XYZ file of C-alpha atoms in Angstrom:
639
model
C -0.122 -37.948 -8.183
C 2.787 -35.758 -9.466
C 2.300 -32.193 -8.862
C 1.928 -29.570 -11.907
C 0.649 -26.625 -12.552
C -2.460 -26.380 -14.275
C -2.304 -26.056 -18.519
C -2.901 -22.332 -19.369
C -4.339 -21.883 -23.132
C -1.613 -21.573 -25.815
C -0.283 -18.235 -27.076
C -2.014 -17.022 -30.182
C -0.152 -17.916 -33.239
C 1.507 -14.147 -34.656
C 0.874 -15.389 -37.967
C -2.840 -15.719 -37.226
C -4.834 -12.745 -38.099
C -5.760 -11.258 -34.691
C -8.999 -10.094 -34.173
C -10.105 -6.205 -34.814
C -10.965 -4.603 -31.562
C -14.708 -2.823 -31.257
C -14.807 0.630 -32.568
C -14.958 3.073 -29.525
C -16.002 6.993 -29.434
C -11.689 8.427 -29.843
C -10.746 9.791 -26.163
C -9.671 12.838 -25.726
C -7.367 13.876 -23.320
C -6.898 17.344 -22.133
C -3.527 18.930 -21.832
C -2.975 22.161 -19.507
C -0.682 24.829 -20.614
C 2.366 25.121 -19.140
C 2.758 28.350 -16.674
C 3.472 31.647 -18.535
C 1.620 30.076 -21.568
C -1.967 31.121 -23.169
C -5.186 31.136 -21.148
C -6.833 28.474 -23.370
C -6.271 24.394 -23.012
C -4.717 21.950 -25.898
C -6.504 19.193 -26.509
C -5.428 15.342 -28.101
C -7.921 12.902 -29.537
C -6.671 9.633 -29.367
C -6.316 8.341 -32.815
C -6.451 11.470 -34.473
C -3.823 13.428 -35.945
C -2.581 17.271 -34.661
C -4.094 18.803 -32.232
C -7.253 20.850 -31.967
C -7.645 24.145 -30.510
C -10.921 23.550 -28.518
C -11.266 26.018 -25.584
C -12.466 23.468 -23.515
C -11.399 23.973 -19.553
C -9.940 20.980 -18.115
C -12.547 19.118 -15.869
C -11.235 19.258 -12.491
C -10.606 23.804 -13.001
C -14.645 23.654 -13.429
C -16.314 26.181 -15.284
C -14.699 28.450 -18.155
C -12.115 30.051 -16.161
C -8.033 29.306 -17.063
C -4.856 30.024 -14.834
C -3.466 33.143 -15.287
C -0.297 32.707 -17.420
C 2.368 34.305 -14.831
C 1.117 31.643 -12.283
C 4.410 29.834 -11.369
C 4.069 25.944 -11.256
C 3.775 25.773 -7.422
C 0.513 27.975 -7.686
C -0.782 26.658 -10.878
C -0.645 22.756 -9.344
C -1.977 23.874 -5.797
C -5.206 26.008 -7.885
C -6.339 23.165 -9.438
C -5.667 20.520 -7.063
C -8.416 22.330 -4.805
C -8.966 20.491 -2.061
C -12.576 19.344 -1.986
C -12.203 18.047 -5.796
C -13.431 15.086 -6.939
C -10.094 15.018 -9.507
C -7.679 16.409 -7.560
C -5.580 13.226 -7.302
C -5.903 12.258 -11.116
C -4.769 15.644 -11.934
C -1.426 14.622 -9.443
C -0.652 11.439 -11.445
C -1.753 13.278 -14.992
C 0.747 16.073 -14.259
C 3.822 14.333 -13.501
C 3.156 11.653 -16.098
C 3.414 14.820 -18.416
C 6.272 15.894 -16.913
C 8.073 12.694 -16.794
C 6.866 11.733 -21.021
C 7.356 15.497 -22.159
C 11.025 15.821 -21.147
C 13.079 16.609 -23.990
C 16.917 16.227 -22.596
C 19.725 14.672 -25.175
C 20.841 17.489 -26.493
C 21.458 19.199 -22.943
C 22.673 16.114 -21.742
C 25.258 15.347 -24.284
C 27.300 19.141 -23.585
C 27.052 18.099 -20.015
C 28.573 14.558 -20.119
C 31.332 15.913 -22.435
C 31.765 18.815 -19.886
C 32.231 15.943 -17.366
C 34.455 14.055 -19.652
C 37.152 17.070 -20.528
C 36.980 18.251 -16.492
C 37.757 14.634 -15.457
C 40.436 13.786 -18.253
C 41.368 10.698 -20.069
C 40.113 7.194 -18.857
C 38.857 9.426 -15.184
C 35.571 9.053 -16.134
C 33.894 5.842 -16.320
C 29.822 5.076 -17.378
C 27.480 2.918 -14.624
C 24.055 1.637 -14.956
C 21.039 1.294 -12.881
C 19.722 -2.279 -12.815
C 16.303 -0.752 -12.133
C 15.188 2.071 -11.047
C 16.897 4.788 -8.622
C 15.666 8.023 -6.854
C 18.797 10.179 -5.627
C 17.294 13.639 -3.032
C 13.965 12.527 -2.107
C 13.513 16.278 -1.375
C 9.773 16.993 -1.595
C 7.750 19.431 -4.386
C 4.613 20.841 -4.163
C 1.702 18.632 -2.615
C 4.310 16.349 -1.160
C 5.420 14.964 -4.690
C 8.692 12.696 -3.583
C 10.839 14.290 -6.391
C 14.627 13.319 -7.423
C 17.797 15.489 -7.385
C 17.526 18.130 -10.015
C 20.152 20.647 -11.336
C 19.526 24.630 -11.589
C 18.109 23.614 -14.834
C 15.391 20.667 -13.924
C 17.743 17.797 -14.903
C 17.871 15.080 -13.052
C 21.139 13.738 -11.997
C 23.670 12.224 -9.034
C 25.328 15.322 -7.204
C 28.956 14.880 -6.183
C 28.186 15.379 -2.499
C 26.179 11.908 -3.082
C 28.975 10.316 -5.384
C 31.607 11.010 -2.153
C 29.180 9.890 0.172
C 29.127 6.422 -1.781
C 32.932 6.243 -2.265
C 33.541 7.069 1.491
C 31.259 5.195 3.756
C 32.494 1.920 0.736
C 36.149 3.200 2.535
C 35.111 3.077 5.866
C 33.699 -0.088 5.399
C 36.981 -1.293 3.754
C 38.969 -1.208 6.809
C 36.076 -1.998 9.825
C 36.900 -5.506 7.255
C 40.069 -5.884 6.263
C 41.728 -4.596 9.756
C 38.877 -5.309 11.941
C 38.316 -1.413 13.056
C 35.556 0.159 14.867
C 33.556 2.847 12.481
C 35.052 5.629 14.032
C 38.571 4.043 13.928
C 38.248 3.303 10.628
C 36.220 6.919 9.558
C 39.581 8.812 10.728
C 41.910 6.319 8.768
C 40.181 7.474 5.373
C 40.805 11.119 6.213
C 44.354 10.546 3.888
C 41.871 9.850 1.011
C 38.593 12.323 1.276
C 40.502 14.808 3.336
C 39.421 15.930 7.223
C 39.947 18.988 9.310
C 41.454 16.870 11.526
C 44.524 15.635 10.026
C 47.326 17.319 9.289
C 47.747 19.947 6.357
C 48.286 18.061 3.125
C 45.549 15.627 3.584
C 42.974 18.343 4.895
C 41.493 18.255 1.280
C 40.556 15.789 -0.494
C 42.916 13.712 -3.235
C 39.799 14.008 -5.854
C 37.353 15.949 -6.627
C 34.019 14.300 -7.590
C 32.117 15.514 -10.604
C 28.050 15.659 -10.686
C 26.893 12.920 -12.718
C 24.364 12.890 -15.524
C 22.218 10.586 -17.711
C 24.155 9.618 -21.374
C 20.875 10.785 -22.806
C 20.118 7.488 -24.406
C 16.709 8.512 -24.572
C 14.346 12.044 -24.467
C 13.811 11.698 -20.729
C 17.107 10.338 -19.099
C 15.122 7.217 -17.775
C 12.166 9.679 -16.081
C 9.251 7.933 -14.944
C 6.691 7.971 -12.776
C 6.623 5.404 -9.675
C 4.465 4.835 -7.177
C 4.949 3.757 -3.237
C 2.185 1.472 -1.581
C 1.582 1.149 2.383
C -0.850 -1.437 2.118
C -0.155 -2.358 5.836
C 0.552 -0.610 8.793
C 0.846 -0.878 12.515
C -2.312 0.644 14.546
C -2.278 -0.163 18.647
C 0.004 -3.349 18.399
C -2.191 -4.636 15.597
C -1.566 -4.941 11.483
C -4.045 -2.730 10.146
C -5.216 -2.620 5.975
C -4.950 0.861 4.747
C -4.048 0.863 1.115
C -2.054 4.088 0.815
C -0.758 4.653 -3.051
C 1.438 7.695 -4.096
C 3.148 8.583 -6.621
C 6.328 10.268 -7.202
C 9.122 10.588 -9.689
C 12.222 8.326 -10.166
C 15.048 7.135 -12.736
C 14.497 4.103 -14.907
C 17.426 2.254 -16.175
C 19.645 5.005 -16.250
C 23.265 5.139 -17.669
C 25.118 7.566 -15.692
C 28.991 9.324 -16.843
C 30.614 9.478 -13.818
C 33.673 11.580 -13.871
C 36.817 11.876 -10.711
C 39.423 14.168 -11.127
C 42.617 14.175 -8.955
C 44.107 16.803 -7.513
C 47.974 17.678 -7.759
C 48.677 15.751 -4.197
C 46.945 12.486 -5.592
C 49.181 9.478 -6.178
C 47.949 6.908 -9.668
C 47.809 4.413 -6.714
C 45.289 6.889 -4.703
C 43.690 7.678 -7.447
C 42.939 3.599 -8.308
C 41.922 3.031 -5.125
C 39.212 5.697 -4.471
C 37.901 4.611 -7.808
C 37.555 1.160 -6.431
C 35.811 2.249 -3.547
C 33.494 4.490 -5.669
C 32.674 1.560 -8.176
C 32.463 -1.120 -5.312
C 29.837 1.611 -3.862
C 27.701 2.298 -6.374
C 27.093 -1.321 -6.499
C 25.962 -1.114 -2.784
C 23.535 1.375 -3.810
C 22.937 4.911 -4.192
C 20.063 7.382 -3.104
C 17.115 5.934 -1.214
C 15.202 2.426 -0.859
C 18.305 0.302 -1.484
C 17.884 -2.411 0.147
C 14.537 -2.194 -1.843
C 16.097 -2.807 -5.605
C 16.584 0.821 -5.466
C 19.771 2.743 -6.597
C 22.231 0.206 -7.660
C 24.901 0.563 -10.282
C 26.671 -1.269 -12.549
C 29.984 -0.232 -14.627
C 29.780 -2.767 -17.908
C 31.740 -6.057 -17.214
C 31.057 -5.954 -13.650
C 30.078 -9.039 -11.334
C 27.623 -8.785 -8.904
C 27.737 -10.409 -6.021
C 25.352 -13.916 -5.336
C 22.897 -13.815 -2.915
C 22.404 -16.239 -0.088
C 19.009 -17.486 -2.235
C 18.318 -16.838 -6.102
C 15.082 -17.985 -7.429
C 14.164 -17.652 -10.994
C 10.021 -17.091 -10.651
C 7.655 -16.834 -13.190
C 4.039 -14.844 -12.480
C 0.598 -15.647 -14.620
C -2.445 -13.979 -14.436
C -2.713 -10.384 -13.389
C 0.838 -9.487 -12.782
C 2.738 -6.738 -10.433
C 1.768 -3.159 -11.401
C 3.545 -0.139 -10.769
C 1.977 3.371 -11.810
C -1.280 3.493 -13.402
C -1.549 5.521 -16.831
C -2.637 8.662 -15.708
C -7.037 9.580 -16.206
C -8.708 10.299 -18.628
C -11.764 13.129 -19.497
C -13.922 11.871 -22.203
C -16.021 14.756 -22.565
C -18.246 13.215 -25.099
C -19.957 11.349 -22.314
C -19.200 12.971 -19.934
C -17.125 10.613 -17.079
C -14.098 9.786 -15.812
C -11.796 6.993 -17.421
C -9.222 5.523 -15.857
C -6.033 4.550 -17.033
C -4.235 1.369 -17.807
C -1.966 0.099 -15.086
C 1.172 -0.156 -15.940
C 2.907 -4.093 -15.215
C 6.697 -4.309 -13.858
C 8.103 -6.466 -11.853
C 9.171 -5.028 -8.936
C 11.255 -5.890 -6.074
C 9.271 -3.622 -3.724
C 6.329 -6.574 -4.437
C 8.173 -9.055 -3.304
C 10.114 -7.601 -0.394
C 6.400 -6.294 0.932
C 4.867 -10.158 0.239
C 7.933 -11.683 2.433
C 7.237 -9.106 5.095
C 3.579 -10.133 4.551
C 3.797 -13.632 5.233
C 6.645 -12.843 8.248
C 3.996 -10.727 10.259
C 0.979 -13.536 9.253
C 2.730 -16.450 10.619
C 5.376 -14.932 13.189
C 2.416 -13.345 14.736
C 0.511 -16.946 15.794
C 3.345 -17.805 17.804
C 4.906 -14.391 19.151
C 3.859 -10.947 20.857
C 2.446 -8.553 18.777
C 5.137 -5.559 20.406
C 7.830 -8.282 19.608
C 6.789 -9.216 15.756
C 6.858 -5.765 15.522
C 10.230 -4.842 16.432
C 11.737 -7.892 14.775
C 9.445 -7.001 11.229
C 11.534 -3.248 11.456
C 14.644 -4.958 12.440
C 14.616 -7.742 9.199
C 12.700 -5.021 6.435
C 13.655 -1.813 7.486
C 10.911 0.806 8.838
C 10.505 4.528 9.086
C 9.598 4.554 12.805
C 11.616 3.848 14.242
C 14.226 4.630 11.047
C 15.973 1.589 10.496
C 17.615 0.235 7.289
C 16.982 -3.572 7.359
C 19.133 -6.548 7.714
C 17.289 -8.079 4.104
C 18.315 -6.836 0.770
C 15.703 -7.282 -2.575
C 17.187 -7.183 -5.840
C 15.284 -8.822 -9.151
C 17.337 -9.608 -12.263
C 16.067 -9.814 -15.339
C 12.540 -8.820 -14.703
C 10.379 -8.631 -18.017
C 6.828 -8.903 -18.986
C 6.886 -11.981 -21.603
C 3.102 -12.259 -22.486
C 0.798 -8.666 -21.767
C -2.403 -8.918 -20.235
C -5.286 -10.204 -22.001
C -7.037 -7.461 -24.162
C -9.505 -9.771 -26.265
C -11.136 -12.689 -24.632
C -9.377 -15.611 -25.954
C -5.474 -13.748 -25.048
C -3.654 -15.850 -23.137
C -3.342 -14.467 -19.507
C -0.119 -12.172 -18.495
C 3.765 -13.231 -17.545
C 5.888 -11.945 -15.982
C 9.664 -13.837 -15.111
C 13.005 -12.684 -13.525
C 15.157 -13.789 -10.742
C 14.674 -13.224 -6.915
C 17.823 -12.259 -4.929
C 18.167 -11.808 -1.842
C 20.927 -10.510 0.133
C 22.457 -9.413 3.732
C 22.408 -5.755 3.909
C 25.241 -4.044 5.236
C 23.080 -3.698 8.241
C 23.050 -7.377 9.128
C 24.673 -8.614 12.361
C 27.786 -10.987 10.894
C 26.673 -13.256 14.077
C 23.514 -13.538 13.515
C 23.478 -14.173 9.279
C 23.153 -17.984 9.526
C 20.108 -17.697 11.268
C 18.458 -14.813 9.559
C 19.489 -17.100 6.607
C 17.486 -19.988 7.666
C 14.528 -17.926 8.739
C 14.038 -15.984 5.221
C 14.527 -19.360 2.811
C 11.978 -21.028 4.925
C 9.559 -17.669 5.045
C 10.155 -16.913 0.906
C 9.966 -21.186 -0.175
C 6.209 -20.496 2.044
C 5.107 -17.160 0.008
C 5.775 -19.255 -3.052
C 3.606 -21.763 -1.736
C 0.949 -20.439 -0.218
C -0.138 -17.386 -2.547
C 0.311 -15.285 -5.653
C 1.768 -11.660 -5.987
C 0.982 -8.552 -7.117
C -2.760 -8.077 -8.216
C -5.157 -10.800 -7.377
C -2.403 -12.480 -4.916
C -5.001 -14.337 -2.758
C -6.705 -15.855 -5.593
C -4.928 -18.362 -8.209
C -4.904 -18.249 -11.587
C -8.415 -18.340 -13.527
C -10.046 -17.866 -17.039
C -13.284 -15.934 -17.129
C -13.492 -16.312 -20.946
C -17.487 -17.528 -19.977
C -18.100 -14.159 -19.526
C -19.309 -11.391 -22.057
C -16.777 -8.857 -20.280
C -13.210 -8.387 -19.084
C -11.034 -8.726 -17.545
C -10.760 -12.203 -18.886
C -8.194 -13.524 -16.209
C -8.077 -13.169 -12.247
C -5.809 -13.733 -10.045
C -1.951 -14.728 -9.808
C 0.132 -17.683 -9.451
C 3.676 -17.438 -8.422
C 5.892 -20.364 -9.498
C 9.513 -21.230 -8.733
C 10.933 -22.336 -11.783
C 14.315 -23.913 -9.799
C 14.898 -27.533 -10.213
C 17.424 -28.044 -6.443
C 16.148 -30.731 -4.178
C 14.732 -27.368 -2.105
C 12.178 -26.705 -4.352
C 10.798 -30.247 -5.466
C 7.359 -31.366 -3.860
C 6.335 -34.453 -3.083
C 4.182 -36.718 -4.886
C 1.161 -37.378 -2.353
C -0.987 -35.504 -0.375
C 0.198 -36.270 3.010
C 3.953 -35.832 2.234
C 3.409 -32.472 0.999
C 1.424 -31.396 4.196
C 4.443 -32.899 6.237
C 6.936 -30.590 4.325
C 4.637 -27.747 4.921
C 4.875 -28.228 8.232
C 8.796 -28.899 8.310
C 9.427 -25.638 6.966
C 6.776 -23.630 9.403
C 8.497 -25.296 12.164
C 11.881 -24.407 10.799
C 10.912 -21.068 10.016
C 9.866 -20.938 14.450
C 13.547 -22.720 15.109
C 15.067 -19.545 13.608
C 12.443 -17.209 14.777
C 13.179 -18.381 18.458
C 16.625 -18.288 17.842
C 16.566 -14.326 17.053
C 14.289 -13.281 19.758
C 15.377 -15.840 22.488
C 11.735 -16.385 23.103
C 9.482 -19.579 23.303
C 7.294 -19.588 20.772
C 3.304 -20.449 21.893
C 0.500 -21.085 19.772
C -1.527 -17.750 20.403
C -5.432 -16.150 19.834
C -5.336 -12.896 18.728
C -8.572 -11.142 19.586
C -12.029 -11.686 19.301
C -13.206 -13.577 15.600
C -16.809 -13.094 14.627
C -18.730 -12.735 11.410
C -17.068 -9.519 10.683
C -13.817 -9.366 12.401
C -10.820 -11.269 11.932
C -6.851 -11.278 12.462
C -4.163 -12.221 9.743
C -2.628 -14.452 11.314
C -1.586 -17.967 11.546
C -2.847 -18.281 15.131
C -5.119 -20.764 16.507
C -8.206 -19.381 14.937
C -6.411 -19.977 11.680
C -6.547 -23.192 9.392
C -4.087 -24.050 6.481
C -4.892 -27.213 4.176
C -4.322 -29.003 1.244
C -7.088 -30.039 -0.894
C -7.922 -31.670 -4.041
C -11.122 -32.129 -6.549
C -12.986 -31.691 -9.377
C -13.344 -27.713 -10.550
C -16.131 -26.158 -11.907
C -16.444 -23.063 -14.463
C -13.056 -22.838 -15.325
C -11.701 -22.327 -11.606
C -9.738 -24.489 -9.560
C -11.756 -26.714 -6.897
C -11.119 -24.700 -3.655
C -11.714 -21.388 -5.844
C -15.310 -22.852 -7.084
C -16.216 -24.061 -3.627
C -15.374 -20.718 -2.253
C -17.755 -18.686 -5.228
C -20.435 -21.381 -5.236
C -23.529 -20.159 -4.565
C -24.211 -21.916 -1.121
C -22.066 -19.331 0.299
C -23.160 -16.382 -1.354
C -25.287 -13.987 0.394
C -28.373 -11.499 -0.584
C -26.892 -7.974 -1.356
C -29.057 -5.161 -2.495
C -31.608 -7.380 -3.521
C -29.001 -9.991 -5.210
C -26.474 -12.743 -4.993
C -23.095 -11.687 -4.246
C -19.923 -12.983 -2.964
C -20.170 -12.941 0.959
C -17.585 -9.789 2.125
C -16.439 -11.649 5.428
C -15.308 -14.595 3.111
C -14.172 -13.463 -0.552
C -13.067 -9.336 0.715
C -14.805 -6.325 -0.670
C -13.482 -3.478 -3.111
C -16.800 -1.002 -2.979
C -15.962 2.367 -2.045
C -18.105 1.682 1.259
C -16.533 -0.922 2.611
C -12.808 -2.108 1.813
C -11.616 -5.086 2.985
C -9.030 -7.940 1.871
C -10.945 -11.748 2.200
C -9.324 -13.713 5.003
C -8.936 -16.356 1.938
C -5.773 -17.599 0.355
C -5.835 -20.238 -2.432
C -2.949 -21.322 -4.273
C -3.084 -23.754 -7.378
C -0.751 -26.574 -8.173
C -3.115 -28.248 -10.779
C -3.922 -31.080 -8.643
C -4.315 -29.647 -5.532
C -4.661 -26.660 -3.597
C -2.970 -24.880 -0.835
C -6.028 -23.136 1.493
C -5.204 -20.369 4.201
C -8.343 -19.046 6.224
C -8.391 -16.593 9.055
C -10.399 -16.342 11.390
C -12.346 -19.848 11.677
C -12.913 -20.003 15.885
C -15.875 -18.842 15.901
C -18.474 -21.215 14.187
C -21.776 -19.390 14.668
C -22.862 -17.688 11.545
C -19.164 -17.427 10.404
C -18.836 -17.742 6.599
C -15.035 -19.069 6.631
C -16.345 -22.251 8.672
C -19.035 -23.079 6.433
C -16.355 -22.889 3.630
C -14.261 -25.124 5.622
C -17.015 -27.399 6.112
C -17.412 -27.639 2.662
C -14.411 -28.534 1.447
C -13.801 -31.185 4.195
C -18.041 -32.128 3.364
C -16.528 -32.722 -0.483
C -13.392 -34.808 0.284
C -15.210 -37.142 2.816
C -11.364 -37.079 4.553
C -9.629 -38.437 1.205
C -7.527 -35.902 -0.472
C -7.568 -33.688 2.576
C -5.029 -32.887 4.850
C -4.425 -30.243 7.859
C -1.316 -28.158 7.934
C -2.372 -25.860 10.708
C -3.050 -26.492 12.966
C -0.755 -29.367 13.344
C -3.113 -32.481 14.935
């Protein structure tokens, strides 16, 4: 059998008259006035043109009454956002969404480069641009909103004090390299350059002096969007605990920046080049926060970036990675709550958190919980205790190349770009070989044995049986390189052995970092209910293979047949302690991971042990029931 993925419908033809989507009742959406405006509320209906001047009250002020019009924006957001409100964090999202789509900045922004342009001089300034996004500040606004740098005027940009910071620690680092220095060594030989109060008079001062930066005003909002942060998992008493924690918060999108140096009367052309150098070579590190994240790097035009110790070009179908979700929506003709569209992007954040994902899930079978811990901080970065990371995340050419399905026979979503992944400045030069081994094993697994983004656990389905949306679930993450590291094998049996080559060379490298052992381990107790993520001993991981049923997969329809369905409020449902649960009562993710490769599929379960009433064992019993042995095989634990 040769491995493939399995045949997704083709894309509609664009020459094919597409079908009209059902009339709906037009939304409305209700727009607050700004502070120091009129007591009464605008209002938009979607599809209509102009705007109304209905008095309606936005739906989370209640009642008729309006914020007084002196209110200054700190007040005006913390009296609606009253605490016990059912909108309060719509209203969060819906206001800086506003704030973000509403900016108005070129014509600001074009005085303000020139300014920088004259002040600099001739060929001092030079124009760099964000591969993705960037957030510079990270000072916080009202209600804890993570906002970016702004000027005196509320426009974004990259202070100077930042811009130095680049250039100089890039110097520092310079000569800890080229002349093998300590930090501190090396911190006191750039004093000639940035100036220090330590050295003697003429180079007290610095040679330049470093301009604030803005946006080239390419567009009305200088690249301002809303983003969101996600701690999905956390650490709770030496244990990885699910606590889905979105927030969102202001950054930069693809923004072009005019960076201007000027020199002062004691700086050399040779000075002058080489602080430039360090500045360029700096921004490329990475500016602001969450670098090592995809965060904050710049790029002047014509520059080469450098390779990363593994590049992956990836493609993602089915549900995609989503960043911010369209802010709500009030439809007062009937009266509810809408919610917005999420908005796909592929993200490096998505990836980085998957590979730290899959490090904790099988690192954790084999090591202590206290150490897994440490190590997870040491190779991702953590904010307790603060450390940076050894692993850098970077995507290139991320794009959406097919949107989500809207009508039931759209193809299902795509996303593509390329994975790199880098040594952080942070990494231990000694220790890079090994860290190197340990994440191409760990990120060749998450490829293997999962999706990304929404619907991660699950592969790659149609529901286009139903009579609703959404009409695809799920996600399928596919490696689109062609090196003898990515090819599979043919049978069944060969691909379980490479599975369990690269677990085992993923544990080489582990034990290498932590000079420990590793030991097959049980973490706590399993029962109907209660499980650990991790690829202990009460875990199984298999390969499968078989006929599918209603447009799913095998292992996907043996895992939703009805055999292992239980009675819930009177009906059939998917069993919570097998296939997770989204209700607002009860949370959890399924201790399930399925992955598709057409003609077999990759099966993760958690928490098997215990085989009393415990759903995941039926379901393994099942599939090994349907194979009779043939086209089965056991990854983990290794027989």
């Amino acid at each position: 059998m040769v491995f493939q993925r399995p045949n997704q419908p083709s894309r509609p033809n664009n020459n094919r008259q597409q079908p009209v989507p059902p009339t709906q009742n037009p939304v409305r959406r209700v727009i607050p006035n700004p502070p120091g405006g009129g007591g009464g509320n605008r209002e938009n209906r979607s599809g209509c043109g102009g705007n109304s001047n209905s008095d309606l009250p936005s739906p989370w002020l209640g009642g008729t009454h309006h914020p007084d019009g002196t209110a200054g924006f700190v007040e005006y957001l913390r009296w609606m956002r009253s605490p016990d409100n059912e909108y309060k964090d719509p209203t969060k999202v819906q206001i800086l969404q506003m704030a973000a789509e509403g900016a108005k900045y070129q014509e600001r922004l074009k005085v303000l480069n020139q300014r920088t342009k004259v002040i600099a001089g001739d060929k001092n300034w030079f124009a760099a641009k964000s591969t993705w996004r960037m957030r510079v500040g990270g000072h916080r606004g009202p209600e804890n909103i993570l906002l970016p740098a702004f000027d005196a005027l509320g426009i974004p940009y990259l202070p100077a004090s930042t811009l130095r910071g680049v250039a100089r620690t890039q110097a520092i680092r310079h000569f800890m390299v080229t002349e093998d220095l300590s930090w501190a060594v090396a911190e006191q030989k750039i004093g000639a350059y940035f100036g220090s109060l330590d050295a003697v008079d003429k180079d007290r001062s610095s040679k330049v002096i470093f301009l604030d930066a803005y946006p080239n005003g390419n567009n009305s909002s200088c690249g301002l969007m809303v983003d969101m942060t996600n701690n999905i998992w956390s650490w709770k008493d030496n244990q990885p605990e699910y606590n889905p924690n979105p927030n969102p918060f202001l950054s930069l999108h693809q923004a072009e920046f005019i960076i201007g140096i000027r020199p002062t009367v004691q700086c050399t052309p040779v000075v002058l080049q080489q602080l430039h150098q360090w500045l360029v070579e700096g921004l490329q590190q990475g500016a602001g926060s969450q670098i090592n994240t995809g965060y904050g790097t710049l790029l002047t035009q014509g520059q080469s970036r450098p390779k990363g110790f593994l590049e992956v070009d990836f493609r993602v179908e089915g549900q995609l990675i989503h960043g911010q979700q369209k802010a709500a929506l009030w439809n007062h003709g009937k009266h509810r709550y809408d919610r917005g569209q999420p908005f796909a992007e592929t993200r490096p954040v998505a990836f980085k958190s998957m590979l730290r994902y899959w490090f904790r899930t099988i690192a954790l079978g084999v090591l202590p919980a206290d150490r897994v811990k440490t190590l997870e901080a040491q190779i991702f970065g953590a904010i307790k205790p603060q450390t940076c990371g050894w692993l850098r995340v970077e995507l290139l050419d991320g794009k959406v190349t097919q949107k989500e399905a809207r009508y039931k026979q759209d193809p299902c979503g795509e996303q593509e770009g390329k994975l790199v992944l880098q040594f952080s400045t942070e990494a231990p030069l000694a220790s890079q070989p090994v860290i190197e081994k340990l994440i191409k094993n760990l990120t060749w697994l998450m490829f293997h044995l999962g999706g990304i983004g929404q619907g991660a656990r699950r592969p790659c389905y149609s529901r286009a049986s139903r009579q609703y949306a959404p009409w695809w679930r799920g996600s399928d993450l596919i490696a689109d390189n062609k090196d003898k590291f990515w090819q599979l094998p043919d049978s069944i049996d060969d691909l379980s052995k490479l599975f369990q080559d690269r677990i085992k060379s993923f544990y080489q490298a582990l034990e290498m970092l932590t000079k420990m052992k590793e030991q097959p381990r049980s973490l706590g107790t399993v029962s109907v209910d209660q499980w650990t993520e991790a690829l202990d001993s009460n875990a199984v991981m298999l390969i499968c293979a078989g006929a599918g049923k209603y447009d799913k997969p095998y292992a996907l329809s043996v895992l939703h047949s009805d055999n292992l369905k239980v009675q819930i409020r009177g009906r059939l449902d998917y069993d919570p302690n097998l296939c997770g649960s989204t209700t607002s009562r009860l949370v959890k993710p399924s201790p399930v991971w399925i992955a598709n490769f057409g003609d077999f599929q990759v099966v993760t379960i958690f928490g098997v042990a215990n085989k009393t009433d415990n759903p995941r064992y039926r379901f393994l019993e099942a599939l090994q029931k349907d194979n009779n042995g043939s086209n089965y095989s056991q990854i983990h634990p290794i027989i």
